[in-house]
Amino acid sequence: MFLGYFGWTSTAPGILGEILTAPLNVNAMTWRTCPAATELETVVVDWLRQWVGLSDEFDGVVYDTASVGIMHALAVAREEAAPATRKLGLTDRNLPRLRIYTSDQAHSSAEKAAIALGVGEENVIRIPSDDQFRMDVNSLSQSIGADRRNGLQPMAVIATVGTTSTASVDPVRDIGNLCRQAKIWLHIDAAYGGGFAMVPEYEWIRKGWELADSIVINPHKTVFVPLDFSVLYVRDLERLRRVFSLVPEYLRGDTVDAEKNYMDYGIQLGRRFRALKAWVIWRSLGRSGVVARLREQIRLANLLADWIKKDDRFELSAQPSMGVVCFRFTGAAAPSPRPGTAARGRAGSIDRIDEINSGIVEQINASGSAYLTQTKLRGRTVMRIGLGNVLTTEQHLRKGWEIIQETADAL
Ligand code: PLP
């Protein structure tokens, strides 16, 4: 009955993978400290790359989370926009102000990366989204143009494939073409959506990925690997290595030149053997097993959307996408608001309806009978269900929907 966030899940092979990893307790910092961990990381990163249709110009590295992945990607973008920052830093160099662009629906990890990289959170420009919560490319273009005219330096654009609230998909190809013309780094945040690119019906979400400089996918969200496991792919991974490789004397003997040393691809030195759990899961489910489970999430999301459409006290707040459904209790049969007046339904003013939506979620969560979340879309409170746990069945979902209907009645 856990229907919150992105329903990250563990599977029996995932648990087995963690159990195998703990006693080995190896350190995947250099090839020599653990050849098996290094080789297996390269193998699983390459499998995922092939499954989601990324060309072999991309190579990747496993981090704990997408937030850490985006920070590393933007560090490389920063180096390209302001060369020698690795050596000299950003201060006392008379550099133009750097700018990062992303949609008003994008994840807050963009600002966190800007904070960590000394770019500053106010230099993350939120571009408006359209009626389907996708970045508006004209606004992006205008924003970049205006910044350039004012002497600012565009550093990166972050497009999202599977936004946090509604799992909407930005028009990546159009954004990518703009980035190519303007010579700006394109990062794709496919933390949630990336896994769905394996499902034939969702292959369309890969459009434009060929134009990316970097892309993050979180198998701990959608490819059944237990937390934590996130992959950052970079076109020409050497660009990432050049920013982060630093070999102190005490590791020199360990860093056999011909081999990959994953410590060179980020700020972490010591690294867990994360690849083992992914390898165990993906070997046991197989690509088709992963796809079948993702398809079931899509089916359940669409089923829930159908139930919502049939109950006139509720409305869908966004097109269901992947395993995410956003919807709202409206009080039903609400006459269209007269211009200049607040919309009123049976349940009262629009603010009161927001309170009821929030109240439904809080009451259900407090009861322990199920768990769902709420978010705001265009300023209005909506309920949100994220499917994803492999143990969630149609029966659970139906029960969850009944609980929502009953709680709405009671409120
Ligand atoms: N990007 C998107 C679109 C997300 O929804 C999230 C988390 O939900 C993240 C990035 C951050 O993921 P992580 O928790 O792996 O840092």
PDB file of C-alpha atoms in Angstrom, residues 227-331:
ATOM      1  CA  LEU A 227      19.194   2.248  -2.936  1.00  0.00           C
ATOM      2  CA  ASP A 228      21.685   3.507  -3.753  1.00  0.00           C
ATOM      3  CA  PHE A 229      22.702   3.187  -7.408  1.00  0.00           C
ATOM      4  CA  SER A 230      22.751   6.007  -9.941  1.00  0.00           C
ATOM      5  CA  VAL A 231      24.662   6.171 -13.225  1.00  0.00           C
ATOM      6  CA  LEU A 232      26.070   9.298 -14.847  1.00  0.00           C
ATOM      7  CA  TYR A 233      26.856   8.920 -18.559  1.00  0.00           C
ATOM      8  CA  VAL A 234      29.084  11.472 -20.249  1.00  0.00           C
ATOM      9  CA  ARG A 235      29.764  11.754 -23.955  1.00  0.00           C
ATOM     10  CA  ASP A 236      33.526  11.221 -23.995  1.00  0.00           C
ATOM     11  CA  LEU A 237      33.977  10.290 -20.337  1.00  0.00           C
ATOM     12  CA  GLU A 238      37.549  11.547 -20.535  1.00  0.00           C
ATOM     13  CA  ARG A 239      36.109  15.065 -20.062  1.00  0.00           C
ATOM     14  CA  LEU A 240      34.934  14.017 -16.590  1.00  0.00           C
ATOM     15  CA  ARG A 241      38.272  12.365 -15.806  1.00  0.00           C
ATOM     16  CA  ARG A 242      40.199  15.490 -16.761  1.00  0.00           C
ATOM     17  CA  VAL A 243      38.249  17.500 -14.201  1.00  0.00           C
ATOM     18  CA  PHE A 244      38.544  15.039 -11.325  1.00  0.00           C
ATOM     19  CA  SER A 245      41.664  12.925 -11.756  1.00  0.00           C
ATOM     20  CA  LEU A 246      44.199  13.663  -9.078  1.00  0.00           C
ATOM     21  CA  VAL A 247      46.666  10.979  -8.004  1.00  0.00           C
ATOM     22  CA  PRO A 248      48.442  11.574  -4.719  1.00  0.00           C
ATOM     23  CA  GLU A 249      51.840   9.953  -4.111  1.00  0.00           C
ATOM     24  CA  TYR A 250      50.431   7.364  -1.710  1.00  0.00           C
ATOM     25  CA  LEU A 251      48.189   5.961  -4.478  1.00  0.00           C
ATOM     26  CA  ARG A 252      50.652   6.175  -7.333  1.00  0.00           C
ATOM     27  CA  GLY A 253      51.671   2.513  -7.095  1.00  0.00           C
ATOM     28  CA  ASP A 254      48.015   1.502  -7.190  1.00  0.00           C
ATOM     29  CA  THR A 255      47.005   3.311 -10.311  1.00  0.00           C
ATOM     30  CA  VAL A 256      48.004   0.960 -13.084  1.00  0.00           C
ATOM     31  CA  ASP A 257      47.875   3.242 -16.103  1.00  0.00           C
ATOM     32  CA  ALA A 258      46.221   0.865 -18.535  1.00  0.00           C
ATOM     33  CA  GLU A 259      43.214   0.169 -16.263  1.00  0.00           C
ATOM     34  CA  LYS A 260      40.216   2.177 -15.224  1.00  0.00           C
ATOM     35  CA  ASN A 261      40.432   3.644 -11.755  1.00  0.00           C
ATOM     36  CA  TYR A 262      36.973   4.864 -10.809  1.00  0.00           C
ATOM     37  CA  MET A 263      38.403   7.250  -8.202  1.00  0.00           C
ATOM     38  CA  ASP A 264      39.413   9.406 -11.210  1.00  0.00           C
ATOM     39  CA  TYR A 265      35.791  10.125 -12.118  1.00  0.00           C
ATOM     40  CA  GLY A 266      34.558  11.998  -9.086  1.00  0.00           C
ATOM     41  CA  ILE A 267      35.315  13.411  -5.685  1.00  0.00           C
ATOM     42  CA  GLN A 268      34.937  10.089  -3.884  1.00  0.00           C
ATOM     43  CA  LEU A 269      38.004   7.973  -3.247  1.00  0.00           C
ATOM     44  CA  GLY A 270      36.603   4.968  -1.347  1.00  0.00           C
ATOM     45  CA  ARG A 271      33.701   3.425  -3.229  1.00  0.00           C
ATOM     46  CA  ARG A 272      31.245   0.620  -2.459  1.00  0.00           C
ATOM     47  CA  PHE A 273      30.943  -2.424  -4.704  1.00  0.00           C
ATOM     48  CA  ARG A 274      27.539  -1.278  -5.978  1.00  0.00           C
ATOM     49  CA  ALA A 275      27.830  -3.074  -9.287  1.00  0.00           C
ATOM     50  CA  LEU A 276      27.417  -6.519  -7.718  1.00  0.00           C
ATOM     51  CA  LYS A 277      23.792  -6.003  -6.687  1.00  0.00           C
ATOM     52  CA  ALA A 278      22.905  -4.593 -10.124  1.00  0.00           C
ATOM     53  CA  TRP A 279      24.600  -7.536 -11.818  1.00  0.00           C
ATOM     54  CA  VAL A 280      22.748 -10.087  -9.636  1.00  0.00           C
ATOM     55  CA  ILE A 281      19.365  -8.434 -10.244  1.00  0.00           C
ATOM     56  CA  TRP A 282      19.785  -7.856 -13.939  1.00  0.00           C
ATOM     57  CA  ARG A 283      21.121 -11.381 -14.493  1.00  0.00           C
ATOM     58  CA  SER A 284      18.149 -12.842 -12.660  1.00  0.00           C
ATOM     59  CA  LEU A 285      15.343 -10.658 -14.035  1.00  0.00           C
ATOM     60  CA  GLY A 286      16.868 -10.235 -17.461  1.00  0.00           C
ATOM     61  CA  ARG A 287      16.086  -7.306 -19.664  1.00  0.00           C
ATOM     62  CA  SER A 288      12.686  -8.771 -20.486  1.00  0.00           C
ATOM     63  CA  GLY A 289      11.899  -9.241 -16.787  1.00  0.00           C
ATOM     64  CA  VAL A 290      12.718  -5.604 -16.109  1.00  0.00           C
ATOM     65  CA  VAL A 291      10.562  -4.474 -19.026  1.00  0.00           C
ATOM     66  CA  ALA A 292       7.646  -6.704 -17.934  1.00  0.00           C
ATOM     67  CA  ARG A 293       7.680  -5.174 -14.447  1.00  0.00           C
ATOM     68  CA  LEU A 294       7.840  -1.617 -15.791  1.00  0.00           C
ATOM     69  CA  ARG A 295       4.958  -2.404 -18.146  1.00  0.00           C
ATOM     70  CA  GLU A 296       2.881  -3.545 -15.201  1.00  0.00           C
ATOM     71  CA  GLN A 297       3.488  -0.178 -13.491  1.00  0.00           C
ATOM     72  CA  ILE A 298       2.351   1.611 -16.634  1.00  0.00           C
ATOM     73  CA  ARG A 299      -0.742  -0.582 -16.832  1.00  0.00           C
ATOM     74  CA  LEU A 300      -1.632   0.090 -13.188  1.00  0.00           C
ATOM     75  CA  ALA A 301      -1.113   3.841 -13.613  1.00  0.00           C
ATOM     76  CA  ASN A 302      -3.467   3.884 -16.610  1.00  0.00           C
ATOM     77  CA  LEU A 303      -6.011   1.768 -14.761  1.00  0.00           C
ATOM     78  CA  LEU A 304      -6.037   4.175 -11.838  1.00  0.00           C
ATOM     79  CA  ALA A 305      -6.430   7.066 -14.281  1.00  0.00           C
ATOM     80  CA  ASP A 306      -9.516   5.323 -15.731  1.00  0.00           C
ATOM     81  CA  TRP A 307     -11.050   4.916 -12.280  1.00  0.00           C
ATOM     82  CA  ILE A 308     -10.407   8.590 -11.529  1.00  0.00           C
ATOM     83  CA  LYS A 309     -12.063   9.647 -14.791  1.00  0.00           C
ATOM     84  CA  LYS A 310     -15.170   7.652 -13.886  1.00  0.00           C
ATOM     85  CA  ASP A 311     -15.696   9.429 -10.542  1.00  0.00           C
ATOM     86  CA  ASP A 312     -16.918  12.964 -11.231  1.00  0.00           C
ATOM     87  CA  ARG A 313     -15.784  14.239  -7.835  1.00  0.00           C
ATOM     88  CA  PHE A 314     -12.177  13.855  -9.033  1.00  0.00           C
ATOM     89  CA  GLU A 315     -10.162  14.991 -12.036  1.00  0.00           C
ATOM     90  CA  LEU A 316      -6.780  14.090 -13.474  1.00  0.00           C
ATOM     91  CA  SER A 317      -4.370  16.965 -12.938  1.00  0.00           C
ATOM     92  CA  ALA A 318      -1.884  15.763 -15.561  1.00  0.00           C
ATOM     93  CA  GLN A 319      -1.706  13.066 -18.184  1.00  0.00           C
ATOM     94  CA  PRO A 320      -0.584   9.862 -16.382  1.00  0.00           C
ATOM     95  CA  SER A 321       3.027   9.254 -17.330  1.00  0.00           C
ATOM     96  CA  MET A 322       5.108   6.145 -16.699  1.00  0.00           C
ATOM     97  CA  GLY A 323       4.072   5.090 -13.164  1.00  0.00           C
ATOM     98  CA  VAL A 324       2.880   8.500 -11.942  1.00  0.00           C
ATOM     99  CA  VAL A 325      -0.712   9.714 -11.584  1.00  0.00           C
ATOM    100  CA  CYS A 326      -1.600  13.207 -10.308  1.00  0.00           C
ATOM    101  CA  PHE A 327      -5.233  13.915  -9.542  1.00  0.00           C
ATOM    102  CA  ARG A 328      -7.432  16.191  -7.535  1.00  0.00           C
ATOM    103  CA  PHE A 329     -10.630  16.080  -5.585  1.00  0.00           C
ATOM    104  CA  THR A 330     -12.764  18.907  -7.003  1.00  0.00           C
ATOM    105  CA  GLY A 331     -15.998  18.620  -5.126  1.00  0.00           C
TER     106      GLY A 331
END
